[in-house]
Coordinates of C-alpha atoms in Angstrom, one line a residue:
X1 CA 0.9 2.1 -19.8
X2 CA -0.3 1.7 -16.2
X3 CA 1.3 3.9 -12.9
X4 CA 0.9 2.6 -9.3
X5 CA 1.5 5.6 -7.4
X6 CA 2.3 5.8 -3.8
X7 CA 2.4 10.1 -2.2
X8 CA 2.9 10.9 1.4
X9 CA -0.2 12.9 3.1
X10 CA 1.2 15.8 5.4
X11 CA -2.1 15.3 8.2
X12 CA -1.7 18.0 10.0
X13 CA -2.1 20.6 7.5
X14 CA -5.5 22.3 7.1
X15 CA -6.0 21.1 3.6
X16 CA -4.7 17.2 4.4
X17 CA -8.1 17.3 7.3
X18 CA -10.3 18.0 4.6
X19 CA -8.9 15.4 2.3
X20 CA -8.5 13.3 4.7
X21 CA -12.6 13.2 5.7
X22 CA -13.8 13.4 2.4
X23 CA -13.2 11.1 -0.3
X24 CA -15.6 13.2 -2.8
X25 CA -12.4 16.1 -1.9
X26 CA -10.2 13.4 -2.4
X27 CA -11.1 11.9 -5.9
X28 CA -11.3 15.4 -7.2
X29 CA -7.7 15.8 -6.3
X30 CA -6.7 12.4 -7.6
X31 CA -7.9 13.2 -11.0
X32 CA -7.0 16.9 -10.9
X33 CA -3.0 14.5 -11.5
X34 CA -3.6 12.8 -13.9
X35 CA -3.7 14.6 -17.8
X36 CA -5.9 13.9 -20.8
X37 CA -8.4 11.8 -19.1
X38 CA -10.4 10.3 -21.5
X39 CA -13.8 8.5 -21.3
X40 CA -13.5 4.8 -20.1
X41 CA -10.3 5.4 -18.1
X42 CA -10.4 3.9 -15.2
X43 CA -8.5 5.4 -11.9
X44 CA -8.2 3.3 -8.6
X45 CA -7.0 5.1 -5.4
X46 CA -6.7 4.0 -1.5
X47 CA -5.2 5.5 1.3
X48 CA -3.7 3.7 3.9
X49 CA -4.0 4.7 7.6
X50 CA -1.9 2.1 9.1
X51 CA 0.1 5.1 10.4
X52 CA -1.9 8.2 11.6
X53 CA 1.1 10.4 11.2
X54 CA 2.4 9.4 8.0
X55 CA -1.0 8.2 5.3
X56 CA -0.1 7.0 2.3
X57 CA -2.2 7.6 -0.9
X58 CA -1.9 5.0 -3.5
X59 CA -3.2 5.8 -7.0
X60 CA -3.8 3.3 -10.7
X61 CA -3.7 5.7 -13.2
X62 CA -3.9 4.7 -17.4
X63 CA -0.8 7.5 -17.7
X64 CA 1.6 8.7 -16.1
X65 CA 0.5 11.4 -13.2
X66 CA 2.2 14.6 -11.4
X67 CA 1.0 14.6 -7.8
X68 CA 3.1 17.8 -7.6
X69 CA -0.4 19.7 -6.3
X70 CA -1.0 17.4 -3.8
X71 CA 2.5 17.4 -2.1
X72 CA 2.4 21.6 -2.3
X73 CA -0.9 21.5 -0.4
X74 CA -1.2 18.5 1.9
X75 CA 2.5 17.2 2.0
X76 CA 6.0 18.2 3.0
X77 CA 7.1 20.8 -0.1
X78 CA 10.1 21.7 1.9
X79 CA 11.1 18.6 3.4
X80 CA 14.2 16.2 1.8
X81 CA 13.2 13.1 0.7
X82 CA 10.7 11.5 -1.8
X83 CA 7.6 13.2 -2.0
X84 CA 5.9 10.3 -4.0
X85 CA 6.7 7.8 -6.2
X86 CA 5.4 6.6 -9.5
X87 CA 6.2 3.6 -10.6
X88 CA 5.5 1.2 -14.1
X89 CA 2.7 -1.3 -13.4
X90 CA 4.1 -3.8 -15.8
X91 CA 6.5 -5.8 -14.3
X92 CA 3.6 -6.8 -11.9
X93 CA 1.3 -7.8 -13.9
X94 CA 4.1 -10.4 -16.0
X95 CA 4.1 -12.0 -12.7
X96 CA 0.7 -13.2 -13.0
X97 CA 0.6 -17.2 -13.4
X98 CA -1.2 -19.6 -12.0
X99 CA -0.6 -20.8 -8.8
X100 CA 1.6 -18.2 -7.2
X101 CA 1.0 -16.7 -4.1
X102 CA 0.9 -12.6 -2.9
X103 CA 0.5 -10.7 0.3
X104 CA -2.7 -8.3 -0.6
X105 CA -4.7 -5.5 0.6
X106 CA -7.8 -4.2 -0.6
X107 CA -10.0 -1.5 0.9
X108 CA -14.0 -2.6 -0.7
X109 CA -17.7 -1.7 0.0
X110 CA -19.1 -4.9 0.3
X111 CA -23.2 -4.7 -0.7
X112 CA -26.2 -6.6 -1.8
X113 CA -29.0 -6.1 -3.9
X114 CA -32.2 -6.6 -1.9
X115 CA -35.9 -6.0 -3.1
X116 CA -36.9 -5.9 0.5
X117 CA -34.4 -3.4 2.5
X118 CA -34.7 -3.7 6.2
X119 CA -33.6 0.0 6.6
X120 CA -34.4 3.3 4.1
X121 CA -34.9 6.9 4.0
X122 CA -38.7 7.8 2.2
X123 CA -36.4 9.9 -0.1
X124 CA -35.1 7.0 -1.3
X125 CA -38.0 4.8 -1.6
X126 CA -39.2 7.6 -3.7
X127 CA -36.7 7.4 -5.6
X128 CA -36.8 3.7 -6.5
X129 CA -40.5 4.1 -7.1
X130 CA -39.9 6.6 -9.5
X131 CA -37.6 4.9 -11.4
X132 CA -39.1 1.7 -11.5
X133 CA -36.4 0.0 -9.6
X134 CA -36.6 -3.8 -8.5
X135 CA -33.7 -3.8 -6.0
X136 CA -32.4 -1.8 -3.5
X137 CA -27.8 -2.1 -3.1
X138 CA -27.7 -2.4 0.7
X139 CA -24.1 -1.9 2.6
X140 CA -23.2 -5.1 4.5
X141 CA -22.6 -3.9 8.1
X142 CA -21.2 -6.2 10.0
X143 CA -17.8 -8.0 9.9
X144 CA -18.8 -11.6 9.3
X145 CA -21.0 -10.4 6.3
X146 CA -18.6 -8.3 5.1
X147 CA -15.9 -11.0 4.9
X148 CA -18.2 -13.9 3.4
X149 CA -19.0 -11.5 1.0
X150 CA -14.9 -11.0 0.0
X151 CA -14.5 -15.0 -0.1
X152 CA -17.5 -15.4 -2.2
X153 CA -16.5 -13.7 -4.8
X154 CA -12.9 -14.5 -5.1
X155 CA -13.3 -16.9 -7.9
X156 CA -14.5 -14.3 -10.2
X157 CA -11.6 -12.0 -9.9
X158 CA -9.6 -14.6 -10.7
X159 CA -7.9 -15.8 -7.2
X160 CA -8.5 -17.9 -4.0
X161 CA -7.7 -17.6 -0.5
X162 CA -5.6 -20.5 0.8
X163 CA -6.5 -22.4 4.0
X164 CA -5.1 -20.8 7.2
X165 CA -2.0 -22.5 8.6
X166 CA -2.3 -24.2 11.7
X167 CA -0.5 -26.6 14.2
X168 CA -2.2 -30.1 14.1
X169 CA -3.5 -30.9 17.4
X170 CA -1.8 -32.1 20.0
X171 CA -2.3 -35.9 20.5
X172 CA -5.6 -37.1 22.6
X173 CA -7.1 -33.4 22.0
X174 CA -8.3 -33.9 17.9
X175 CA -12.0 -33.3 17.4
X176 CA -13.8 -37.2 17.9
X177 CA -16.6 -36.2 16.1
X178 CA -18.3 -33.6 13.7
X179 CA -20.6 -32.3 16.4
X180 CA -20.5 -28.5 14.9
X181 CA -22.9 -27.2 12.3
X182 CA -21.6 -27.1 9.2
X183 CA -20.7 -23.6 8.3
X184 CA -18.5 -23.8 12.0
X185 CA -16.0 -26.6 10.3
X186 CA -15.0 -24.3 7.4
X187 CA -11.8 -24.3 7.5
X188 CA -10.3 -20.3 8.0
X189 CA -9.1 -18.5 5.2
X190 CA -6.0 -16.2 5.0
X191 CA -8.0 -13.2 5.2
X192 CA -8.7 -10.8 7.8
X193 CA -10.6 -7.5 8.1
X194 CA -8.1 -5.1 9.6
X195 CA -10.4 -1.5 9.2
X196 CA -13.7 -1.1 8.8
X197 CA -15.5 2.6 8.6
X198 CA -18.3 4.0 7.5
X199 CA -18.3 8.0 6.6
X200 CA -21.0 10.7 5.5
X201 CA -20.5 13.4 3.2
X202 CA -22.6 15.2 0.2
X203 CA -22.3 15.7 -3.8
X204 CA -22.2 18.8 -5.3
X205 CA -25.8 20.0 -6.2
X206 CA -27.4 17.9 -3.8
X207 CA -29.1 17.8 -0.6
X208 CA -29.4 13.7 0.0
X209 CA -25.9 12.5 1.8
X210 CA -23.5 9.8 0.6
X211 CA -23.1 7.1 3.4
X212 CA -19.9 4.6 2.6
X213 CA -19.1 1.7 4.4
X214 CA -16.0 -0.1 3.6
X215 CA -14.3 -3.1 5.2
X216 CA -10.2 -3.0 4.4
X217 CA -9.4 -7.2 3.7
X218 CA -5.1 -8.1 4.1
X219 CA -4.0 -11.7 4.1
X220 CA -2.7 -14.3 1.0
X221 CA -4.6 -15.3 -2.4
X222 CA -3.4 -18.2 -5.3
X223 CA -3.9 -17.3 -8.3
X224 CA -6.1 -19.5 -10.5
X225 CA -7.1 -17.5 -13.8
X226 CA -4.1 -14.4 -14.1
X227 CA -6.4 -12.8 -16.9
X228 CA -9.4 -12.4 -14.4
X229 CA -6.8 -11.4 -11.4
X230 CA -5.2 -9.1 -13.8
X231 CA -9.1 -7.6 -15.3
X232 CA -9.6 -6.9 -11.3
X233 CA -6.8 -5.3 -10.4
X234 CA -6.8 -3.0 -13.5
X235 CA -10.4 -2.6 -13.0
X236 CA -11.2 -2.3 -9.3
X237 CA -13.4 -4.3 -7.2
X238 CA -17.1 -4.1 -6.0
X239 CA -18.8 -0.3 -5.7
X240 CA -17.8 3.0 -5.1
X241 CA -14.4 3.2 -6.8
X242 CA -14.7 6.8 -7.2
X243 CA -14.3 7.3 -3.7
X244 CA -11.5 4.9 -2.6
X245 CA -12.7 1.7 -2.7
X246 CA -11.7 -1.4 -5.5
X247 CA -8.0 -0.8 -5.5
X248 CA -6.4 -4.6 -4.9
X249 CA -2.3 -4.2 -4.3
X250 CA -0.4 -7.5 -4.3
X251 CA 3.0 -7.8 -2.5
X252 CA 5.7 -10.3 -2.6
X253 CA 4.6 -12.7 0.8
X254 CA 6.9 -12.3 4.1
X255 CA 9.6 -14.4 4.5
X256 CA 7.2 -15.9 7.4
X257 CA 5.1 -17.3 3.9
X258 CA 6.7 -20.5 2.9

């Protein structure tokens, strides 16, 4: 049975800072909650920043977890109130059908395999050398890359992004002719990026740093195959899951969705 779990991060204690900047610190904690891990289990986790003083961490887990540790170190142990919740992940995913619609989030690291990178340390051309590697997984940097590479690939995880809403033109002021290139009259998408970042940090027993750049996408997806959508959001999305990244979260759509 699968657990979506949602704990409040305390960010002014000492040990919520170092969580907080390093999502190798992080993942260690996430799976330090959940039991019997065995190989092939897959745990997603994201945390959410909309609010600086309040985070939220979410967390997939394949059983059922005790965050317990995490509230005693970097929450409020003391405080009334729910210290996190943990809740079945079933009655989502029977809600799954084609054609429905969901408010979602998702917090990726959009890349591309290259055999000609633009930008990279001699370390790791070394590397690749060595090993005989034909392509190099380069982060996309910018925002435009980073959502064409999101709509691209919605297909294969089982979802599209409807056409953005819009008022029709006002009478006299339509368009009189397709002057624009042709990428410029794609229609817009419900999508958006509303955080992107890129952080630094190190693994244990090494000296080369880990540089992640995410891009966090929000806005409304259709479902068109629920075993794909359902494969994805069990799964993760795109690299570096182990650090934060891959976890999709569907929401019912605001009543401002119709």
């Amino acid at each position: 049975m699968t657990y979506l779990s949602r704990v409040r991060i305390n960010p002014l204690r000492a040990a919520s800072r170092t969580l907080l900047a390093n999502p190798r610190a992080l993942h260690g904690a996430v799976t330090a909650g959940v039991p019997d891990i065995t190989p092939g289990d897959r745990i997603l986790w994201r945390l959410d920043t909309d609010h600086p003083r309040r985070p939220t961490l979410l967390v997939l887990t394949p059983s059922k977890p005790d965050w317990t540790h995490i509230v005693e170190q970097a929450g409020w142990p003391d405080a009334e109130g729910e210290h996190y919740a943990v809740r079945d992940y079933s009655p989502l995913l029977a809600q799954l059908a084609v054609g429905r619609e969901f408010a979602f989030r998702l917090k990726a690291s959009p890349v591309q395999n290259t055999s000609k990178p633009t930008k990279t340390s001699p370390h790791r051309t070394k590397t690749a050398a060595e090993l005989h590697h034909r392509s190099y997984r380069m982060a996309h940097r910018t925002a435009a890359q980073q959502l064409t590479w999101f709509l691209e690939r919605t297909q294969r995880w089982g979802f599209t992004i409807p056409e953005a809403r819009t008022d029709s033109a006002a009478p006299g002021l339509e368009p009189s002719a397709p002057d624009t290139p042709a990428e410029a009259q794609q229609p817009a998408r419900e999508a958006r990026i509303t955080d992107r970042s890129r952080s630094t940090f190190t693994k244990p027993g090494t000296r080369s740093p880990v540089t992640l750049t995410t891009a966090t996408f929000e806005g409304r997806l259709r479902i068109t195959d629920p075993g794909l959508l359902q494969a994805a959001l069990l799964g993760g999305i795109g690299p570096s899951k182990a650090y934060g990244c891959g976890l999709l979260t569907l929401a019912p759509l605001s009543t401002g969705h119709h």
